[in-house]
Structure formats: C-alpha cells, structure tokens
Amino acid sequence: MPLMGKKKFNVINQAKKRVDAADKVTGRAKYAGDVVFQDMLIAGCLHGHRAHAKVAKIDTSKAKALDGVHAVLTAADILKPQSWADYYYITDHVKYIGDVVAIVAAETKEILEDALKAIEVEYEDMPGVFTVDEALQADAPQIREKGVGLVDGIPTKGTKGNIFFESYYALRKGNIAEGFAQCDVVIEKEYRTQFVEHAYIEPEAVIAISDPFDGLMTVHASSQNPYFTRRYVADALGITMNKARIVQRTLGGSFGGKEELVGLIAGRAAILAKATGRPVRLVVSREESMIESPKRHPFKFNYKIGATKAGQILALEGILVDNSGAYNNQTQFLNCRAMIHSAGPYNIPNIKTDTYGVFTNNVHSGAFRGYSSPQVIFAGEQLIEELAEALNMDIVELKRKNILRYGDLTATSQRLSQETIFADMMEDVIAKTDYQAKFAANAVQTGEIRKGVGLVTCYRGAGLGAETADAGGSLVTALEDGSFIINSGITENGQGLKTAYTQIAAEAMGIKFEDINLMGIDTHSVADSGMTVASRGTVMAAQSMKKAGASMKKLLLETARMLLSATSLEEVDMIDSVAFVIGQPERSISVAAINNCRLWTGKQLSVYEWNEPKELLMNHHTGQGNAFPTYAYGVCVAEVEVDTATGYVDVKKVTSAHDLGTVINPDTVKGQIYGGIAMGMGFATTEEIEVSQGKVGNHNFDSYIFPTSMDMPEMDAILYECEDPEGTYGAKSVGEPATEAVGAAIALAIANATGKRIKRLPADLERVLLGKSLRAGGDA
C-alpha cells in the first residue's frame, strides 16, 4: 500500500505554490463587495421575520417618498415572485423568517435603512411545523402543497403531508427479514444532528448592471456556481440566458452555501437594476445571511442492525429523515447520496433503508461540504460501535470482519473492481496512532480530566456518480509568446482548483507551470460544466482539461516535428515548454517559437474538449446498481480530553488518512484536510443554529461558536495513493472527505472518555455532562 510520492510525473504530484496566493495575501484580490460602478445604487431586503404568516397589508408609500429612494418593490410589482428553484425572490406568504417581502434601491446605505424601516406590513400569522417529528404527525398542518404523507411507512403521491416526495430514496438489497432471522444480536438506535451554518468569511454579495443598448444584464457575484446564478437572473427578468451574464469574483468561502441565496439576491439586484436603469449593489449583512442562507440538513436516524455472535453483520434497516426547511432544491439530490452511503463502508448482504426530507417552517437546508455524509457517518459509526458493545467484541475486530474490500458488493450491489486499499489503510492508522491500547486504557481511567480516542472508517463516492451526468469542458489557448490561457466551466471557490487545473494542463501539454494562466468564470466565455460540487472538480471535471491539454500538445508537436526536421510525430516530445527530438535533446525548440510559427502560418491555436463520463445505471426504486465510478476511502482517529466537571471537550489530536488515488498537489490536499478537521470539530462540539418555533436564536458570530486557531489540535494528514484509472490522472475526491469523518470520530472519542454515548450533535457542555453513563446501561 503506497503512501504519497511513489508515482512519477513532471508537474503534478508536486507542491506547487497556489496561483492565487499572492493576490489574496496582499489584498489585490477583488471580492464582489469590493466592486464599484459609477452611479451605483445600494439595495436591501425587508425580511418577514415570521415563521409562517400571510402578508395581510403592505404599505410602501412612506419609503417611496424618501429622497434618494429609487425603487421599492413587493411581490405584486414583479414579473415572477417565485424562482425556478422553489424559493421566492419576494413573497406575500412568509414560510420562514428569512422570506423577503420587499426590496429597495437607494442612493446610500443610510437612506436604504430608513426606507426599509418605513415600510409598514401587517401579517396574518398561521400555524407552523418545526421539527421532523411534528412534520410527520398525521394531523400536522400541511405547509407546502407539494408535501405528501406516508402509506405503510412509504411516502406516497396523492396523500397529504409534509414529506418532500422528490427527496425520497429507497434502498433494497437482499432479504431484510431473512437477514435479521439469522442474527444472534439485534439492536435498534436513534441519532440526531443539527442545523449548521457555513460561516464563510465573506457574506453574499452581487452587483447588477443593465446595459440599456443591448439588454444584457451583467452580474458580478460571490457565486459558487455562476451558471446556476445565471439561471436565476434570466428567470427573474424573463429573459433568455444569453442576455444574462455572470462574472464570478474572488470567493471568500462557500462550502455549498453560495448557491441558492446568491442566486436569489442576484435576481433581486437584477430586477432593481432593470427598474432603475442604474447599477445596483446588494451585499447581505451577516445577520441577514444567518436567517436566510441555507444550513446543513439536520437528520433523524432510526437504525436497526443485526449480526452473528462471531461478528458477521447480516442485516441493516434504517429510516433517515432530514429537515428540509420551508423550501428546497437540494434535498432531492442530497438524499440520493445519503441513501447510497446509508449502510456505511461495510459488506452487509441484507439492507433496507428509506431516506426522505420533510418541509418545516424553518430556515431551509441546502448544500454543505459533505452533502449528507458527515451526518450519515456520525450515525453509522456510533451504530457500529454500539453493535460491538452488544457483541462484547473489540470494535477493530468487528470492522476487520465487515469492512469493504476488493471484489465486495457495496450497499447498492456495485462490485469494487478497482484497487481497494481500505483495510490496509485502517491497519496502518491503527498502528500509527496506537489506537487499541489507548482505547482500552481510557475505559478504566478515573479523575476529572479523562482521555478518549475514536476511530472512524468511511468511504465516499467520487464525483456526481449516477445522481446526474458528471460531464464538463475545458478550453486551452496558445499565445505567440509561449504562454497559455486555460479556462473551464468549473469554478475556483477557494479549494485550490486554479492551481490543480494549471498543474493538470501543464502535465498534459509538457508546458511549464508558470507559463499557464487560468481565467476566472465568465458565463459568456465558456460553456457550463455543471456545478462545482461533490468534490468533482479534480477527480472528474478535470478530465476535459487533461484531454484539451493532450490535444494542444499534439498540435504543438506537429509544428515542432516540421521545424526540427523529424520524420514522425512519435520522434518528438515536449517537457518544460521545450520541444525536442527524443534521444537528441540538442535538437530542440522553444514553445514560443512553435506558437509564433503557428500564428503566422494560420494554424489552430485553441482547443476545446468535452468529457462525458461512462454510464452508471441504478434502479431508482431499489437503489441497486453502479452508483459511482470509484470510491475514496478514509480513516480518522480523534483524541480528546474531556473535563468531566464542566463537559468541555478539548480535541488534542486528529489523524486523518485519505485514499487519494493520485495526489495532484500535496500542499493543497493537506490544506483541505486541515480545514476539514476544523469544520468537523465545530460540527461535533460547538456549532448549531439554534432554532425555536422557526426563530433563529444566533444571528452573528458572537453567539454562533466555531473553532478558532486557538482551538486547533495537532493534525496528522496521511496521504495514500493507489492505482485507479477512473479519475483525472487517477485522482480521487478529497475536498468533502476531508471533513466528513471528523465529527463522528470526536463523538466516539467522547464516549470512550466518559462512557456516555453522544446520540445528538453537537456534543456541547450540557450533553456531555448530562448524558447517562453507558457503563451503567444508560444513554445520552
């Protein structure tokens, strides 16, 4: 099992400096909120601040009468109040506190604030539904017309209820009844997770400019998915997409959060720009972002699992229900991934799980780094450890008996046909961390400060998989001075994509890393390559960049062959921007001379390539089939100290090991892992959007507690490589796997330290203190 560094490449597999590093550290990078245009108006939104209510009356006359106010619009004033993606630009029926009932454009921020205060609204409050349990009650108010109910435990069309039908996924493998009948030990457990805020440094921001001559609406945006945002702008204005242009500015964090809300505010700003004929900037305040932006989906898990006395897991049954909030576009896709991974990385012959979301009058849930996996792994790994306890078996031994290996069938009955180093990784990490000895010693300790250690094994389908087509395109352009421009429909969101794509293009072309510049996203410059989500940017979407680079290299070598008087293309090669005759390095020519020759002889200087993935077929009634092209495996060990007098959890060390296939850039990979550890710590111990009857209790970072640099533990990132041909140069996903296992590992470590099982996150002071001791037979 090779660690990173065994493969031989010219550019990739090396720690190249990030191409955007200098701009960010010197302040040259321009974020959307930094963009200024002449005669720009300032826009804002009036939020309903009610969980569920109809607007009985709204009076905007006083706001409109203020000097410096150029537009005050309500739902009745615009072409299309509801967006294509369920959410509303402006509404007169508030379904959660973040709904917007009016938008305003004014000369200054001060005038804007006065105008928003001057709008008078009368509401008719309506009954609400707030928790998963309330939403599933037979007599619960139906808050969305599209909601359905359960028939024999299955979401069914034609019924009344609060279940988001399109988010329902069933997984059926083997015979669940026969499986449980053969089990010697069967346990049933429940786990829950919380709403979590993305907490990006930069709040959502857009600037919309309407061209009065050609009708083009250009929006500069802090958008994770500019093409997604373009759809909102075209939708809001009722124009064709070729009249809506999005320019992505430098992004100050997103993690999935800048999809829905940025699209909505881009639509609102575009509406105001069109109405006023002037540029409009709309920058969301932190408080507004906290109440309107999407959160990580809270889940309720009910699991039943059974095994033989020898520890062979034979059956698993589960119901996974997530709180979608008032609107949702993501749950229907997120739950597909949750279903596929609902049984964990174990070889279980009989599985039955049902996964679906429910509508509530809460802030809506959306894409968030991990896209259901942090929640699913938290519940699944608690369940496996509780099964080990019921069997009176060492957790490592139980994992050894059941962990997925080469040739096994996953929960969707996909055979693992590529090199699978999962079990070897687990053994390596257990040895490196001395996990078993620490686990045993911690179980008998006394004293106020107690140590704990937790082990998580997990896997993640790489890319979008069978969820949707994982295709994309890339453009490479050669310039006469020997430099190159590359572009792609995939976006840099802070994850290091510009650097990775530059390395991949350089590797494919034989060009120096320094000779390539990656353009940012302008939706009018390159085709949509799908959303930058699912850790697909390098593993799958970059395939087109590799292809474009290879095609460009072929063109360059054709000219080099002629200039070097070689008889065939096979005789020449290119390394470090120099073409040469193989075996005769003195017969060489610079790429600048090649490009210049091609320019003045009228030869092609640009290549565009599109990559379509291989077909993956799944039965969406049973969840059976090939879900992903390949899988990335992870092993995480967390070590904590718990103050049993206060409940404070001090995370001391996290060892995070990942199967990366091929490492494109080890420094950026480690950066992803370190950031993922910080995010996983918050998920496990402190972070929660506190929601009561639909009202958000923490509106800013003074009351939303996430780990800082002072809280970070010792971190050991272990990079493994294997031979897997599916990803770009064999690469696998890492952006989301970097955080997915950490929360679960910390929760397990707390249980090892205190003897108290954490069944609901976050494991804050009260839950750690008040949980009943498992060693006395209780639950937290």
mmCIF file of N, CA, C and O in Angstrom, residues 620-674:
data_model
loop_
_atom_site.group_PDB
_atom_site.id
_atom_site.type_symbol
_atom_site.label_atom_id
_atom_site.label_comp_id
_atom_site.label_asym_id
_atom_site.label_seq_id
_atom_site.Cartn_x
_atom_site.Cartn_y
_atom_site.Cartn_z
ATOM 1 N N HIS A 620 -33.791 3.176 -9.511
ATOM 2 C CA HIS A 620 -34.155 4.175 -8.510
ATOM 3 C C HIS A 620 -35.337 3.746 -7.643
ATOM 4 O O HIS A 620 -35.753 4.488 -6.762
ATOM 5 N N HIS A 621 -35.855 2.559 -7.876
ATOM 6 C CA HIS A 621 -36.874 2.011 -6.974
ATOM 7 C C HIS A 621 -36.232 1.181 -5.860
ATOM 8 O O HIS A 621 -36.805 1.040 -4.778
ATOM 9 N N THR A 622 -35.048 0.633 -6.143
ATOM 10 C CA THR A 622 -34.376 -0.228 -5.163
ATOM 11 C C THR A 622 -33.018 0.304 -4.737
ATOM 12 O O THR A 622 -32.421 -0.206 -3.798
ATOM 13 N N GLY A 623 -32.502 1.323 -5.440
ATOM 14 C CA GLY A 623 -31.177 1.828 -5.125
ATOM 15 C C GLY A 623 -30.065 0.886 -5.501
ATOM 16 O O GLY A 623 -28.935 1.037 -5.026
ATOM 17 N N GLN A 624 -30.329 -0.065 -6.371
ATOM 18 C CA GLN A 624 -29.313 -1.045 -6.750
ATOM 19 C C GLN A 624 -28.688 -0.673 -8.093
ATOM 20 O O GLN A 624 -29.373 -0.219 -9.020
ATOM 21 N N GLY A 625 -27.383 -0.854 -8.174
ATOM 22 C CA GLY A 625 -26.670 -0.554 -9.402
ATOM 23 C C GLY A 625 -25.333 0.101 -9.119
ATOM 24 O O GLY A 625 -24.871 0.176 -7.977
ATOM 25 N N ASN A 626 -24.688 0.582 -10.177
ATOM 26 C CA ASN A 626 -23.380 1.222 -10.055
ATOM 27 C C ASN A 626 -23.576 2.700 -9.750
ATOM 28 O O ASN A 626 -23.979 3.481 -10.612
ATOM 29 N N ALA A 627 -23.286 3.076 -8.517
ATOM 30 C CA ALA A 627 -23.597 4.429 -8.052
ATOM 31 C C ALA A 627 -22.530 5.445 -8.433
ATOM 32 O O ALA A 627 -22.850 6.600 -8.717
ATOM 33 N N PHE A 628 -21.253 5.044 -8.427
ATOM 34 C CA PHE A 628 -20.160 5.983 -8.683
ATOM 35 C C PHE A 628 -19.074 5.296 -9.498
ATOM 36 O O PHE A 628 -18.948 4.059 -9.461
ATOM 37 N N PRO A 629 -18.264 6.079 -10.212
ATOM 38 C CA PRO A 629 -17.177 5.456 -10.981
ATOM 39 C C PRO A 629 -16.133 4.803 -10.087
ATOM 40 O O PRO A 629 -15.546 3.779 -10.435
ATOM 41 N N THR A 630 -15.900 5.401 -8.906
ATOM 42 C CA THR A 630 -14.966 4.825 -7.943
ATOM 43 C C THR A 630 -15.247 5.446 -6.574
ATOM 44 O O THR A 630 -16.080 6.340 -6.437
ATOM 45 N N TYR A 631 -14.515 4.991 -5.559
ATOM 46 C CA TYR A 631 -14.751 5.441 -4.187
ATOM 47 C C TYR A 631 -13.439 5.887 -3.544
ATOM 48 O O TYR A 631 -12.382 5.285 -3.766
ATOM 49 N N ALA A 632 -13.529 6.939 -2.737
ATOM 50 C CA ALA A 632 -12.401 7.413 -1.938
ATOM 51 C C ALA A 632 -12.608 6.938 -0.509
ATOM 52 O O ALA A 632 -13.693 7.096 0.051
ATOM 53 N N TYR A 633 -11.580 6.353 0.082
ATOM 54 C CA TYR A 633 -11.692 5.765 1.418
ATOM 55 C C TYR A 633 -10.962 6.640 2.444
ATOM 56 O O TYR A 633 -9.948 7.270 2.142
ATOM 57 N N GLY A 634 -11.521 6.665 3.655
ATOM 58 C CA GLY A 634 -10.931 7.478 4.703
ATOM 59 C C GLY A 634 -10.904 6.771 6.045
ATOM 60 O O GLY A 634 -11.793 5.967 6.359
ATOM 61 N N VAL A 635 -9.875 7.052 6.829
ATOM 62 C CA VAL A 635 -9.746 6.546 8.197
ATOM 63 C C VAL A 635 -9.356 7.728 9.073
ATOM 64 O O VAL A 635 -8.423 8.469 8.747
ATOM 65 N N CYS A 636 -10.083 7.913 10.160
ATOM 66 C CA CYS A 636 -9.843 9.066 11.031
ATOM 67 C C CYS A 636 -9.797 8.615 12.486
ATOM 68 O O CYS A 636 -10.672 7.860 12.930
ATOM 69 N N VAL A 637 -8.807 9.082 13.208
ATOM 70 C CA VAL A 637 -8.709 8.843 14.647
ATOM 71 C C VAL A 637 -8.651 10.190 15.357
ATOM 72 O O VAL A 637 -7.798 11.034 15.052
ATOM 73 N N ALA A 638 -9.582 10.404 16.277
ATOM 74 C CA ALA A 638 -9.613 11.629 17.079
ATOM 75 C C ALA A 638 -9.229 11.299 18.511
ATOM 76 O O ALA A 638 -9.656 10.273 19.061
ATOM 77 N N GLU A 639 -8.436 12.174 19.107
ATOM 78 C CA GLU A 639 -8.036 12.024 20.506
ATOM 79 C C GLU A 639 -8.454 13.282 21.262
ATOM 80 O O GLU A 639 -8.160 14.396 20.836
ATOM 81 N N VAL A 640 -9.155 13.078 22.380
ATOM 82 C CA VAL A 640 -9.713 14.206 23.129
ATOM 83 C C VAL A 640 -9.373 14.086 24.609
ATOM 84 O O VAL A 640 -8.994 13.017 25.099
ATOM 85 N N GLU A 641 -9.555 15.212 25.300
ATOM 86 C CA GLU A 641 -9.590 15.227 26.757
ATOM 87 C C GLU A 641 -10.888 15.887 27.167
ATOM 88 O O GLU A 641 -11.230 16.969 26.659
ATOM 89 N N VAL A 642 -11.614 15.253 28.057
ATOM 90 C CA VAL A 642 -12.916 15.754 28.491
ATOM 91 C C VAL A 642 -12.841 16.130 29.967
ATOM 92 O O VAL A 642 -12.407 15.329 30.799
ATOM 93 N N ASP A 643 -13.258 17.354 30.263
ATOM 94 C CA ASP A 643 -13.361 17.799 31.649
ATOM 95 C C ASP A 643 -14.719 17.333 32.169
ATOM 96 O O ASP A 643 -15.757 17.888 31.801
ATOM 97 N N THR A 644 -14.736 16.324 32.993
ATOM 98 C CA THR A 644 -15.996 15.744 33.450
ATOM 99 C C THR A 644 -16.728 16.642 34.449
ATOM 100 O O THR A 644 -17.888 16.390 34.766
ATOM 101 N N ALA A 645 -16.057 17.699 34.908
ATOM 102 C CA ALA A 645 -16.729 18.636 35.812
ATOM 103 C C ALA A 645 -17.514 19.696 35.044
ATOM 104 O O ALA A 645 -18.531 20.196 35.516
ATOM 105 N N THR A 646 -17.040 20.034 33.844
ATOM 106 C CA THR A 646 -17.700 21.094 33.064
ATOM 107 C C THR A 646 -18.328 20.597 31.771
ATOM 108 O O THR A 646 -19.176 21.277 31.188
ATOM 109 N N GLY A 647 -17.880 19.439 31.286
ATOM 110 C CA GLY A 647 -18.344 18.939 29.992
ATOM 111 C C GLY A 647 -17.533 19.447 28.819
ATOM 112 O O GLY A 647 -17.846 19.147 27.668
ATOM 113 N N TYR A 648 -16.480 20.221 29.076
ATOM 114 C CA TYR A 648 -15.673 20.790 27.988
ATOM 115 C C TYR A 648 -14.858 19.696 27.302
ATOM 116 O O TYR A 648 -14.189 18.887 27.960
ATOM 117 N N VAL A 649 -14.907 19.700 25.971
ATOM 118 C CA VAL A 649 -14.165 18.730 25.167
ATOM 119 C C VAL A 649 -12.996 19.449 24.502
ATOM 120 O O VAL A 649 -13.195 20.387 23.727
ATOM 121 N N ASP A 650 -11.801 19.021 24.811
ATOM 122 C CA ASP A 650 -10.588 19.573 24.222
ATOM 123 C C ASP A 650 -10.049 18.553 23.221
ATOM 124 O O ASP A 650 -9.594 17.473 23.608
ATOM 125 N N VAL A 651 -10.141 18.874 21.937
ATOM 126 C CA VAL A 651 -9.648 17.960 20.907
ATOM 127 C C VAL A 651 -8.131 18.126 20.826
ATOM 128 O O VAL A 651 -7.625 19.205 20.498
ATOM 129 N N LYS A 652 -7.398 17.082 21.149
ATOM 130 C CA LYS A 652 -5.945 17.160 21.261
ATOM 131 C C LYS A 652 -5.234 16.797 19.953
ATOM 132 O O LYS A 652 -4.230 17.402 19.614
ATOM 133 N N LYS A 653 -5.755 15.793 19.237
ATOM 134 C CA LYS A 653 -5.089 15.358 18.004
ATOM 135 C C LYS A 653 -6.100 14.694 17.085
ATOM 136 O O LYS A 653 -6.997 13.982 17.538
ATOM 137 N N VAL A 654 -5.956 14.953 15.793
ATOM 138 C CA VAL A 654 -6.758 14.265 14.784
ATOM 139 C C VAL A 654 -5.811 13.713 13.729
ATOM 140 O O VAL A 654 -5.015 14.454 13.138
ATOM 141 N N THR A 655 -5.885 12.423 13.523
ATOM 142 C CA THR A 655 -5.143 11.764 12.454
ATOM 143 C C THR A 655 -6.127 11.468 11.340
ATOM 144 O O THR A 655 -7.099 10.736 11.540
ATOM 145 N N SER A 656 -5.895 12.050 10.178
ATOM 146 C CA SER A 656 -6.850 11.965 9.081
ATOM 147 C C SER A 656 -6.148 11.372 7.864
ATOM 148 O O SER A 656 -5.257 12.002 7.283
ATOM 149 N N ALA A 657 -6.530 10.169 7.493
ATOM 150 C CA ALA A 657 -5.877 9.437 6.403
ATOM 151 C C ALA A 657 -6.837 9.280 5.234
ATOM 152 O O ALA A 657 -8.009 8.936 5.420
ATOM 153 N N HIS A 658 -6.329 9.529 4.023
ATOM 154 C CA HIS A 658 -7.201 9.514 2.852
ATOM 155 C C HIS A 658 -6.556 8.785 1.681
ATOM 156 O O HIS A 658 -5.367 8.965 1.396
ATOM 157 N N ASP A 659 -7.384 7.998 1.008
ATOM 158 C CA ASP A 659 -7.012 7.352 -0.249
ATOM 159 C C ASP A 659 -7.299 8.357 -1.364
ATOM 160 O O ASP A 659 -8.460 8.630 -1.670
ATOM 161 N N LEU A 660 -6.244 8.888 -1.965
ATOM 162 C CA LEU A 660 -6.381 9.971 -2.933
ATOM 163 C C LEU A 660 -6.168 9.518 -4.370
ATOM 164 O O LEU A 660 -6.207 10.339 -5.290
ATOM 165 N N GLY A 661 -5.952 8.209 -4.571
ATOM 166 C CA GLY A 661 -5.672 7.727 -5.918
ATOM 167 C C GLY A 661 -4.343 8.263 -6.385
ATOM 168 O O GLY A 661 -3.303 7.617 -6.254
ATOM 169 N N THR A 662 -4.348 9.460 -6.931
ATOM 170 C CA THR A 662 -3.142 10.216 -7.269
ATOM 171 C C THR A 662 -3.259 11.604 -6.648
ATOM 172 O O THR A 662 -4.272 12.277 -6.828
ATOM 173 N N VAL A 663 -2.227 12.028 -5.954
ATOM 174 C CA VAL A 663 -2.214 13.363 -5.347
ATOM 175 C C VAL A 663 -1.764 14.364 -6.412
ATOM 176 O O VAL A 663 -0.672 14.236 -6.956
ATOM 177 N N ILE A 664 -2.611 15.352 -6.707
ATOM 178 C CA ILE A 664 -2.226 16.367 -7.681
ATOM 179 C C ILE A 664 -1.257 17.362 -7.057
ATOM 180 O O ILE A 664 -0.211 17.677 -7.631
ATOM 181 N N ASN A 665 -1.582 17.858 -5.862
ATOM 182 C CA ASN A 665 -0.717 18.808 -5.158
ATOM 183 C C ASN A 665 -0.806 18.519 -3.667
ATOM 184 O O ASN A 665 -1.826 18.781 -3.042
ATOM 185 N N PRO A 666 0.238 17.963 -3.073
ATOM 186 C CA PRO A 666 0.156 17.561 -1.659
ATOM 187 C C PRO A 666 -0.110 18.706 -0.691
ATOM 188 O O PRO A 666 -0.783 18.518 0.319
ATOM 189 N N ASP A 667 0.386 19.894 -0.996
ATOM 190 C CA ASP A 667 0.162 21.024 -0.094
ATOM 191 C C ASP A 667 -1.314 21.428 -0.070
ATOM 192 O O ASP A 667 -1.876 21.709 1.000
ATOM 193 N N THR A 668 -1.950 21.505 -1.234
ATOM 194 C CA THR A 668 -3.361 21.881 -1.253
ATOM 195 C C THR A 668 -4.225 20.778 -0.654
ATOM 196 O O THR A 668 -5.236 21.059 -0.006
ATOM 197 N N VAL A 669 -3.835 19.530 -0.845
ATOM 198 C CA VAL A 669 -4.560 18.421 -0.223
ATOM 199 C C VAL A 669 -4.493 18.542 1.296
ATOM 200 O O VAL A 669 -5.513 18.425 1.992
ATOM 201 N N LYS A 670 -3.312 18.786 1.824
ATOM 202 C CA LYS A 670 -3.186 18.921 3.277
ATOM 203 C C LYS A 670 -3.962 20.133 3.786
ATOM 204 O O LYS A 670 -4.569 20.093 4.858
ATOM 205 N N GLY A 671 -3.959 21.198 2.995
ATOM 206 C CA GLY A 671 -4.760 22.357 3.376
ATOM 207 C C GLY A 671 -6.235 22.020 3.466
ATOM 208 O O GLY A 671 -6.934 22.460 4.397
ATOM 209 N N GLN A 672 -6.726 21.226 2.516
ATOM 210 C CA GLN A 672 -8.112 20.776 2.568
ATOM 211 C C GLN A 672 -8.362 19.957 3.830
ATOM 212 O O GLN A 672 -9.389 20.111 4.503
ATOM 213 N N ILE A 673 -7.443 19.071 4.152
ATOM 214 C CA ILE A 673 -7.626 18.204 5.316
ATOM 215 C C ILE A 673 -7.618 19.015 6.611
ATOM 216 O O ILE A 673 -8.452 18.803 7.499
ATOM 217 N N TYR A 674 -6.699 19.958 6.724
ATOM 218 C CA TYR A 674 -6.643 20.773 7.938
ATOM 219 C C TYR A 674 -7.919 21.600 8.105
ATOM 220 O O TYR A 674 -8.490 21.695 9.202
#
